Short mmCIF file of C-alpha atoms in Angstrom, two decimals:
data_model
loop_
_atom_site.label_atom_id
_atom_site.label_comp_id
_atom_site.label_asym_id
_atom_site.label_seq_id
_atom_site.Cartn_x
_atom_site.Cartn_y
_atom_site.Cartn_z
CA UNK A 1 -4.82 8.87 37.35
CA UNK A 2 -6.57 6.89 34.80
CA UNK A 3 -7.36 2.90 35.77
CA UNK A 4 -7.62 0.27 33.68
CA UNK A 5 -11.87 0.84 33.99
CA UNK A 6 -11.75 3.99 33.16
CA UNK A 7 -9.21 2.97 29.98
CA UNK A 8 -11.63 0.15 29.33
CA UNK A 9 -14.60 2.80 29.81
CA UNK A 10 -13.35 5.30 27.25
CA UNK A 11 -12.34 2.95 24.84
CA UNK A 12 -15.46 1.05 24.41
CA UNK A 13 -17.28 4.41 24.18
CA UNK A 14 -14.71 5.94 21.59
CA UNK A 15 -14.76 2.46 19.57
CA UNK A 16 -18.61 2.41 19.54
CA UNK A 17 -18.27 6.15 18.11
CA UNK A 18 -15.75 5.16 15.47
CA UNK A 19 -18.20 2.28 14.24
CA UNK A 20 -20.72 4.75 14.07
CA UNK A 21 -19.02 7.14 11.67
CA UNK A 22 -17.80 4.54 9.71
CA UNK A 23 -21.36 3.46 9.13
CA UNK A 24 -22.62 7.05 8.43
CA UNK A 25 -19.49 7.34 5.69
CA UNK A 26 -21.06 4.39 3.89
CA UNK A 27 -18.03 1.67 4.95
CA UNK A 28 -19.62 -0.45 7.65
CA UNK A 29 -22.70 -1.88 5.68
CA UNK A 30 -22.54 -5.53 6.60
CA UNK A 31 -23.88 -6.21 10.40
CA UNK A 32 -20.56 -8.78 11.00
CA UNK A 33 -18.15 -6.32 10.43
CA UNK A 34 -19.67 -3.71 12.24
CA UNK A 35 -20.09 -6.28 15.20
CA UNK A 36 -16.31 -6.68 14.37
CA UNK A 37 -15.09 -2.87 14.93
CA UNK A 38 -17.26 -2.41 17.70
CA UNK A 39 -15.73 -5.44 19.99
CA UNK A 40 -11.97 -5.27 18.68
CA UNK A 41 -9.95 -3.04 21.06
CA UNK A 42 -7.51 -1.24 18.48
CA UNK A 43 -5.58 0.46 21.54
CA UNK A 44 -4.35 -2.52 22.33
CA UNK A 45 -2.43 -3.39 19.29
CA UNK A 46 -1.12 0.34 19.49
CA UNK A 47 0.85 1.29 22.46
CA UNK A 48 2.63 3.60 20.39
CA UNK A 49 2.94 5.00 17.15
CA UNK A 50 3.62 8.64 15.38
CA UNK A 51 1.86 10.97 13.68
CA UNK A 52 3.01 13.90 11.90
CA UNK A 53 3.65 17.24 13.29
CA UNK A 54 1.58 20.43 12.07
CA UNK A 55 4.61 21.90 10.29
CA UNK A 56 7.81 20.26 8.14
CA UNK A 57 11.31 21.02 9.57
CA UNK A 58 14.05 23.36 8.37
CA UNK A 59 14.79 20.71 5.67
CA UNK A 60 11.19 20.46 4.66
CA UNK A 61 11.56 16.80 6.52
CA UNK A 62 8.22 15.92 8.38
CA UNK A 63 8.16 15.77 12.04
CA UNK A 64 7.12 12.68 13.44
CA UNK A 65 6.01 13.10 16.85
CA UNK A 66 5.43 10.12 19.38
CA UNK A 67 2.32 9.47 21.11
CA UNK A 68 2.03 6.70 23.91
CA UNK A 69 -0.54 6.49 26.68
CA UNK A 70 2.25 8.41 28.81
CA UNK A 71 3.17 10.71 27.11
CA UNK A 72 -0.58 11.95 26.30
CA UNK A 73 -3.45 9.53 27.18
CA UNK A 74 -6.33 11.93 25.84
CA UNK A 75 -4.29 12.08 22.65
CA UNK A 76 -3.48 8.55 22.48
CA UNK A 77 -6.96 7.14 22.68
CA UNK A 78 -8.35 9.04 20.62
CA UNK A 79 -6.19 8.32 17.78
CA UNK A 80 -6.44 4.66 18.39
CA UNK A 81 -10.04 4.90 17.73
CA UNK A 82 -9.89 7.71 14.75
CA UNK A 83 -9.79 6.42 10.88
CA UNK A 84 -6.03 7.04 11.02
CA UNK A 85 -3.60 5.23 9.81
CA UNK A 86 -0.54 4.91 12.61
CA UNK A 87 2.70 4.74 11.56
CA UNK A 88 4.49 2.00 14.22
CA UNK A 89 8.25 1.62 12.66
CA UNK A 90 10.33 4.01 10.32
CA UNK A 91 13.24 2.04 8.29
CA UNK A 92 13.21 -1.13 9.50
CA UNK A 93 13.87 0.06 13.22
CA UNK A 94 11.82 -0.94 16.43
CA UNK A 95 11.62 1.89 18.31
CA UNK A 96 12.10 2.35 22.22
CA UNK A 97 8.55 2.69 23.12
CA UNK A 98 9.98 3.50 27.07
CA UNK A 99 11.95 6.26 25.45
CA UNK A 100 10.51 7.00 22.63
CA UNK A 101 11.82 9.96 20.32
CA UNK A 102 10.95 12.59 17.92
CA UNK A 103 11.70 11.86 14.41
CA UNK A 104 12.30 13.94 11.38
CA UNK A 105 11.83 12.08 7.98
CA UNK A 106 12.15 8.63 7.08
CA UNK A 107 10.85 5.78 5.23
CA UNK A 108 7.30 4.31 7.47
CA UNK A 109 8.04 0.18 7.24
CA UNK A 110 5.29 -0.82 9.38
CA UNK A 111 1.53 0.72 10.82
CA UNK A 112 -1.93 0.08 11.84
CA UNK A 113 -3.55 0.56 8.73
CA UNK A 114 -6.88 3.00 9.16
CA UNK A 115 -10.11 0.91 9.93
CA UNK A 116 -12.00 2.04 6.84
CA UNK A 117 -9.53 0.50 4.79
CA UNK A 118 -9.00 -2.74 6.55
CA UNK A 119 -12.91 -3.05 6.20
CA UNK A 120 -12.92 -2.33 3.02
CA UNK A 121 -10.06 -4.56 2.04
CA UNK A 122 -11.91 -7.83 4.08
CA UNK A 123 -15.18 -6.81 2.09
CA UNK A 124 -13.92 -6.35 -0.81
CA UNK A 125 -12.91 -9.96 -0.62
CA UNK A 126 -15.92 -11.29 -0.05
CA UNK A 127 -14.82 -12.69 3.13
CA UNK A 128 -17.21 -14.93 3.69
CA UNK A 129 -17.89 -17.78 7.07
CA UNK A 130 -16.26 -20.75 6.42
CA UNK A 131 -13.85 -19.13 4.53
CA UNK A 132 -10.01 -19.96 5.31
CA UNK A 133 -8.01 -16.73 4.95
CA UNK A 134 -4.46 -16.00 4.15
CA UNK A 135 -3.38 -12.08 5.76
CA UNK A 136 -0.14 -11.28 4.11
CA UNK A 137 1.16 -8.83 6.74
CA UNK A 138 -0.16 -9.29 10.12
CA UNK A 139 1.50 -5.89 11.29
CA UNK A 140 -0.18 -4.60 14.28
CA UNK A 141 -2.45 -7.34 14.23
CA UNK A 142 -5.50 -4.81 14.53
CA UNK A 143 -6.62 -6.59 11.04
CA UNK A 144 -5.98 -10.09 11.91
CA UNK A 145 -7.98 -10.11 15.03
CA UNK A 146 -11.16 -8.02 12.98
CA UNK A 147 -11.45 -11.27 10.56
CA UNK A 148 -10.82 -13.63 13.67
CA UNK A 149 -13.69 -11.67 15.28
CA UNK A 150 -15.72 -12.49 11.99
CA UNK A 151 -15.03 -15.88 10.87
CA UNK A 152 -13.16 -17.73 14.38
CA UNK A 153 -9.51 -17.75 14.96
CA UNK A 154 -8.97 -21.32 13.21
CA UNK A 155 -9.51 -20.00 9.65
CA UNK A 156 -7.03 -17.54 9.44
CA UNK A 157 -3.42 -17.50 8.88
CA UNK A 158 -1.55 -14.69 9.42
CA UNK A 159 2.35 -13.76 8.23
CA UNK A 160 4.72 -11.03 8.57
CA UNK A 161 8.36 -10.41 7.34
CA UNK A 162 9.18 -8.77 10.76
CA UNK A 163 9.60 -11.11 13.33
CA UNK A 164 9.55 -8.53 15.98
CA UNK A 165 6.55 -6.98 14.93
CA UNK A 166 4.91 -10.31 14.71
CA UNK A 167 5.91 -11.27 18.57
CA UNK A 168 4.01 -7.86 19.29
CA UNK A 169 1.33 -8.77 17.08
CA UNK A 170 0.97 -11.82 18.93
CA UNK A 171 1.17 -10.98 22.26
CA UNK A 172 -1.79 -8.64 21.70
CA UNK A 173 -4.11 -11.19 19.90
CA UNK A 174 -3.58 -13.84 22.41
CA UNK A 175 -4.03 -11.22 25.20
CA UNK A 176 -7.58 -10.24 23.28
CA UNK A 177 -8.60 -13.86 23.12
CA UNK A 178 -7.59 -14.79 19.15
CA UNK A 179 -5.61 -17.84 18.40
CA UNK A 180 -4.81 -17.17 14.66
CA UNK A 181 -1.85 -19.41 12.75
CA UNK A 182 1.32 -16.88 12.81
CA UNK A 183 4.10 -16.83 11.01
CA UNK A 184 7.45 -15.26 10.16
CA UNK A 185 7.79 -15.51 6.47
CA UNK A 186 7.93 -13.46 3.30
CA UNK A 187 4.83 -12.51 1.73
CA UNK A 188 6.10 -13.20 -1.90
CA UNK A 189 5.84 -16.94 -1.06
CA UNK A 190 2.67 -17.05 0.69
CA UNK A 191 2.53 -19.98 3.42
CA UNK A 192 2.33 -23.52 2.15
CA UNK A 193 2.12 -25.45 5.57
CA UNK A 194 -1.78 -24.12 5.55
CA UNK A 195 -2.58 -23.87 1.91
CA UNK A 196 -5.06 -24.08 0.09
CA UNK A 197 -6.82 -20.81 1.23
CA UNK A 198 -10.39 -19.14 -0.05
CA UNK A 199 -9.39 -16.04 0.34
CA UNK A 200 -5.84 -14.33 0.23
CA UNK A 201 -5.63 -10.51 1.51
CA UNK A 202 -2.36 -8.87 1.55
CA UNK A 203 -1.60 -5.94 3.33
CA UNK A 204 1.52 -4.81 1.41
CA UNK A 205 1.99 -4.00 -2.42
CA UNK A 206 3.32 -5.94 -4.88
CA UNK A 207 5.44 -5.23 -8.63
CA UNK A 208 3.31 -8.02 -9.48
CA UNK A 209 1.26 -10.94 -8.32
CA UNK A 210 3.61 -13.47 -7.01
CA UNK A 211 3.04 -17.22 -7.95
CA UNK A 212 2.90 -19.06 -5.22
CA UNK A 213 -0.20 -17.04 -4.13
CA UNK A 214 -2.04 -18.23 -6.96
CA UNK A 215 -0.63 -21.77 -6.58
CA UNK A 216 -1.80 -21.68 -2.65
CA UNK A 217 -5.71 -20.44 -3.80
CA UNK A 218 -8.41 -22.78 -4.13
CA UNK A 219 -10.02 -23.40 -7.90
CA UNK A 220 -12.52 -20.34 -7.31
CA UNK A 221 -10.78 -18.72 -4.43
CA UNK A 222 -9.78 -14.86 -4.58
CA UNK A 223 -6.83 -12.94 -4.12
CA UNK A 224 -7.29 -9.39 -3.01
CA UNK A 225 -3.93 -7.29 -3.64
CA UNK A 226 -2.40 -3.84 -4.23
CA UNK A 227 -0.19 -3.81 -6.91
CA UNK A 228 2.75 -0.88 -6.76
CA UNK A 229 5.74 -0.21 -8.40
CA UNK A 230 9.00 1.95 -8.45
CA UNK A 231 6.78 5.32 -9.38
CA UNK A 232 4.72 4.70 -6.33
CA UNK A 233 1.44 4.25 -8.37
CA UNK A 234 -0.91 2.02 -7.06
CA UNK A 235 -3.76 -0.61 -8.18
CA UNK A 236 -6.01 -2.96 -6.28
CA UNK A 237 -6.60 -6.12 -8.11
CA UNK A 238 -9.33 -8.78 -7.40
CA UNK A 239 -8.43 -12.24 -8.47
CA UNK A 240 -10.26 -15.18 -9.34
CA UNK A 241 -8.21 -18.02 -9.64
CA UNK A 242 -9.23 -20.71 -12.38
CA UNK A 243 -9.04 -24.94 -12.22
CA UNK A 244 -5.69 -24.33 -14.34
CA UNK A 245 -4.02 -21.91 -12.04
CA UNK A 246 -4.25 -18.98 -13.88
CA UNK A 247 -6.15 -15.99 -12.72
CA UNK A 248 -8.09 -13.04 -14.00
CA UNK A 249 -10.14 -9.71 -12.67
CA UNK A 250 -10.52 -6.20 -12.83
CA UNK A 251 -9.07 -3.10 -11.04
CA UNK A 252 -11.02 -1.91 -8.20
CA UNK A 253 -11.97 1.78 -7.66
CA UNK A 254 -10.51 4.39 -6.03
CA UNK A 255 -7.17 5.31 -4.27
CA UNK A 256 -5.16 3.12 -1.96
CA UNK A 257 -1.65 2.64 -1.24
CA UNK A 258 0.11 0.48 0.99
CA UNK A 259 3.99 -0.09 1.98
CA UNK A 260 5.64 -2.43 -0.29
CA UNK A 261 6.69 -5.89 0.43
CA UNK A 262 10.38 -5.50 1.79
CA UNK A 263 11.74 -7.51 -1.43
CA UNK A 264 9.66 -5.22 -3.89
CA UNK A 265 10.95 -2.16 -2.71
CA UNK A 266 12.66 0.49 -4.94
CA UNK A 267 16.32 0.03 -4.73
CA UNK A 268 18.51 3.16 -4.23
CA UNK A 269 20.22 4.74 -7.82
CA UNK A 270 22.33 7.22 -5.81
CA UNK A 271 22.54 11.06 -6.83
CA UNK A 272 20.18 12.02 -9.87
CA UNK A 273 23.01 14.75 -11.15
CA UNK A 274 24.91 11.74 -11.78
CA UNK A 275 22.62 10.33 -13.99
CA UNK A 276 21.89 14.03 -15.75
CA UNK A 277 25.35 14.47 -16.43
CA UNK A 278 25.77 11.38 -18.72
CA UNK A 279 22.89 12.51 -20.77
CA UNK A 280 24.49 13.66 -24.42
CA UNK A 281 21.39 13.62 -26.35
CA UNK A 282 19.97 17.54 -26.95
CA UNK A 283 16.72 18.38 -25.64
CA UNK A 284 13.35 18.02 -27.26
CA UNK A 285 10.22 19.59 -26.83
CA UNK A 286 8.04 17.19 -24.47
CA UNK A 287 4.52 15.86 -25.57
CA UNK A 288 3.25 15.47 -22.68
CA UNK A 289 3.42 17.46 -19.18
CA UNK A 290 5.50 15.36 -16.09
CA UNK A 291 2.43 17.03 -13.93
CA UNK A 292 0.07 14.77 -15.77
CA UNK A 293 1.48 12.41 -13.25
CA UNK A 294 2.73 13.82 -10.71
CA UNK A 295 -0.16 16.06 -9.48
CA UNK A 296 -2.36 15.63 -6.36
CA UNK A 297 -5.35 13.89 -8.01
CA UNK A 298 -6.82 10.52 -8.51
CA UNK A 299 -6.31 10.98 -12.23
CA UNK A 300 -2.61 11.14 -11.66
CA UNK A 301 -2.70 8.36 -9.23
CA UNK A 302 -3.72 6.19 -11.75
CA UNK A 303 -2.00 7.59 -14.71
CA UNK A 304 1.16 6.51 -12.19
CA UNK A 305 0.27 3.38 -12.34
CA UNK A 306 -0.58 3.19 -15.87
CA UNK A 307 3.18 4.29 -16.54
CA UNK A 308 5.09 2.63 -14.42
CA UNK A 309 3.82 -0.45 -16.39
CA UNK A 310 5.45 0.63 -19.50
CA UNK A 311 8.68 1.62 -17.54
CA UNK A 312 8.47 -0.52 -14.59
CA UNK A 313 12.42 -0.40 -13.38
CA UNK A 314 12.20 3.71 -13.49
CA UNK A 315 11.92 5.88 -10.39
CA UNK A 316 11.10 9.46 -10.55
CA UNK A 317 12.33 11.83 -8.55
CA UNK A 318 12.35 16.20 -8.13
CA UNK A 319 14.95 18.22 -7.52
CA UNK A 320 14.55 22.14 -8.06
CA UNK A 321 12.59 22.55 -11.07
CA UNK A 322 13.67 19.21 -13.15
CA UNK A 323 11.95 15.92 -12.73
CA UNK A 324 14.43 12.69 -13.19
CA UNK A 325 14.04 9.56 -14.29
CA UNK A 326 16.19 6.83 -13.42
CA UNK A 327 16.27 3.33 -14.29
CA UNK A 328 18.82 1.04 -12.90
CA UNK A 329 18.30 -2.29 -14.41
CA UNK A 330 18.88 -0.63 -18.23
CA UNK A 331 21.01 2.62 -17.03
CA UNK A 332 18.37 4.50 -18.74
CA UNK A 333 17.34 7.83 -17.61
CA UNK A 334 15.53 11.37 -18.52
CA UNK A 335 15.17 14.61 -17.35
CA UNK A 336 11.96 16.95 -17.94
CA UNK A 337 12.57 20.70 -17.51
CA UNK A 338 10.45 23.73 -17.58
CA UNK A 339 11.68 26.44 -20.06
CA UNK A 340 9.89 29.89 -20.53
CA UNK A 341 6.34 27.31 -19.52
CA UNK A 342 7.14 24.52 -22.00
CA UNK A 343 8.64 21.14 -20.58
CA UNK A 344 11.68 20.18 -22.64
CA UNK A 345 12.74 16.24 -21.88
CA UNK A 346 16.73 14.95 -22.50
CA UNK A 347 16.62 11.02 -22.65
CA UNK A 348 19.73 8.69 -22.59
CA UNK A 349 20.16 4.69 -22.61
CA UNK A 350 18.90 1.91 -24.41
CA UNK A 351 15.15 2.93 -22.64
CA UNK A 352 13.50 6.18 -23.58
CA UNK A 353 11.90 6.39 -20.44
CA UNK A 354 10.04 9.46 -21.02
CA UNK A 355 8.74 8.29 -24.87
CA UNK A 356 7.62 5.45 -23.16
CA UNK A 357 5.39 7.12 -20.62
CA UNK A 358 4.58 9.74 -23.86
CA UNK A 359 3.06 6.77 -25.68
CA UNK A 360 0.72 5.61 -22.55
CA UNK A 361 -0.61 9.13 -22.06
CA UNK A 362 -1.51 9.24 -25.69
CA UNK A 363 -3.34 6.02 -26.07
CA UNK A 364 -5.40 6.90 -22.31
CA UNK A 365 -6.41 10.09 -23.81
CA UNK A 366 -7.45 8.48 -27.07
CA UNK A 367 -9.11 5.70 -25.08
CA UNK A 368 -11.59 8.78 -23.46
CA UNK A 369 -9.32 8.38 -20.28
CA UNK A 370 -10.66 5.16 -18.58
CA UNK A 371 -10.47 4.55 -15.04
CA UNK A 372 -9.17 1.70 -12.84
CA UNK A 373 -12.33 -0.47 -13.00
CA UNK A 374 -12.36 -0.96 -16.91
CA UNK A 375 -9.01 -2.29 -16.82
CA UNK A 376 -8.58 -6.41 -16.28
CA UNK A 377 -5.66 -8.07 -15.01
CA UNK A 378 -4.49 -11.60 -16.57
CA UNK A 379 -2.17 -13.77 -14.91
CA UNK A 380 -0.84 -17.03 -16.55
CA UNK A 381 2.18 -18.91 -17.09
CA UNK A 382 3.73 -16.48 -19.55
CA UNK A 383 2.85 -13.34 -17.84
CA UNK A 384 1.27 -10.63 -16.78
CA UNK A 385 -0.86 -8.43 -18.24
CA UNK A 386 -3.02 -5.01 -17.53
CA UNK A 387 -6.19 -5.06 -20.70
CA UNK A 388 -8.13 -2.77 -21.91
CA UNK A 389 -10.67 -2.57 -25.02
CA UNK A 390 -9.38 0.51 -26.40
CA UNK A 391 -5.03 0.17 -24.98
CA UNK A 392 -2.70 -2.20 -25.70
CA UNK A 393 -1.82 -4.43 -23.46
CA UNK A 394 0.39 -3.34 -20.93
CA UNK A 395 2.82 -6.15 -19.20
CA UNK A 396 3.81 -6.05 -15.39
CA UNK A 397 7.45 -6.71 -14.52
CA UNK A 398 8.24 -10.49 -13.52
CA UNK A 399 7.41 -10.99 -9.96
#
């Protein structure tokens, strides 16, 4: 039977580990933070969580299997203290950690991000002591108490949609010592009652950079946040907010993705043979290949992104050999098949989705395909906008 000094034991040894690798993989190169992720006990903001079974179902569906310190203590730990990211909530819906059961698909709403990432995300910030720090989705907590650890409880401000998982969240950062400002509240609003903030970090995605988080920054402060969209591509954007409340910076590098806020997410646009069978137009040969954006690479990843700014509303989806397009602000929609190895494209609706997306392919190939760090974000009062030297500018949808 294992004790609570033996749990104490192992995790301290496990977490010490985990620091270790993280510094050895190049992520844990300021002394603070490492100080951070060595003292932090992550298995106490995860009593249980999923992770995905070896194989799919008979539906393809991914098994989601529970792990608790019941149900499999060695497993448990060590995923608590693995750079992991552990899904905690499917579709809104607590589960019954007492009773907890196997799940096959569904929609992840809530997790303990992995601690590379978290890291990452408070460095690229420029967190700072002295700072005062807005998280925008407290979550687990895991990340709120690491920047608590760093700069002292009273600086940061934490929210999170979910009142239930904030009550959790809480109940573990008090229990660990941390006395952070939580909050139930919507990330798309920020929190006014402690505004103005240094630094504001969110933890979800965004279609766009809502206002008040700009509004609630200090002249100088920065915003750190991953922008998303209805074709699940994904940006991270560094702000620096000016005197007149506008804001400006680039892309940062790499791959990231993060659930969206709950009132950015797609909606649902029903079955996509609907939308194929009001499509009159005749086929044309496609430009461009669907797989230039829908393959497995960080190319794609980006081109995603890239797109979904000229057709933010669409959502893409596969069934069989055609790829839909669906768009249910306009009614707009397109499907790309394969015939004989050339894609052929049917469009219908006041949007040509896939001419659209056509268009932004061209001008990144004629631009020498540039990555996410040559691209700038602008925020102001009329807008937003995605610039580049050699692409027009490409607007994001109102937040």
């Amino acid at each position: 039977m294992t004790t609570p000094a033996d749990l104490e034991t192992d995790a301290a040894r496990l977490r010490e580990a985990m620091a270790k690798a993280l510094v050895e993989d190049g992520v844990l190169t300021d002394p603070g933070w490492r100080a951070a992720v060595e003292t932090v006990p992550r298995h106490r903001f995860v009593p249980g969580f999923y992770l995905p079974a070896d194989e799919r179902d008979g539906k393809g569906l991914t098994v989601w299997e529970p792990v608790t310190a019941e149900l499999d203590y060695g497993r448990w730990l060590a995923a608590a203290y693995s750079d992991t990211t552990l899904i905690t909530q499917f579709d809104g819906d607590e589960p019954d950690w007492k009773n907890p059961q196997v799940r096959h698909g569904g929609a992840p709403t809530s997790s303990s991000t992995l601690p590379s990432l978290v890291v990452r995300m408070w460095a690229d910030a420029d967190v700072q002591e002295g700072h005062t720090v807005l998280e925008i989705g407290t979550g687990t907590g895991y990340s709120t108490a690491l920047v608590c650890e760093r700069l002292g409880s009273a600086d940061v401000t934490s929210i999170e949609v979910d009142p239930h998982r904030l009550d959790q969240a809480a109940n573990a950062l008090y229990g660990c010592g941390y006395t952070p400002t939580l909050a139930v509240a919507d990330g798309l609003y920020g929190y006014w009652p402690e505004a103005k903030f240094d630094r504001i970090v969110a933890a979800c995605s965004f279609r766009a950079v809502p206002p008040a988080l700009l509004a609630q920054a200090r002249p100088g402060g920065k915003i750190l946040l991953t922008l998303s969209g209805w074709l699940y591509g994904y940006a991270r954007a560094l702000l620096t907010v000016a005197e007149d409340g506008t804001a400006e910076g680039q892309l940062l590098p790499g791959t990231v993705s993060f659930m969206s806020a709950r009132t950015h997410a797609a909606p649902a646009f029903g079955n996509p043979a609907h939308w194929a069978a009001d499509l009159t137009e005749k086929p044309r040969a496609a430009r461009r290949s669907p797989e230039r954006i829908t393959a497995a690479t960080e190319e794609a990843f980006h081109l995603r992104f890239l797109a979904q700014s000229a057709v933010p509303d669409a959502q893409m989806v596969t069934v069989g050999e055609t790829v839909h397009l669906v768009d249910v602000v306009s009614g707009s929609a397109a499907t790309l098949t394969r015939y004989d190895g050339d894609w052929h494209v049917r469009e219908g609706g006041p949007v040509k989705l896939w001419e659209r997306i056509e268009r932004v392919l061209d001008a990144y190939d004629t631009a020498d395909r540039p990555g996410p760090e040559t691209f700038t974000l602008h925020v102001y009062g009329g807008g937003q906008h995605l610039r580049h030297p050699q692409l027009p500018g490409l607007p994001l949808p109102c937040p």
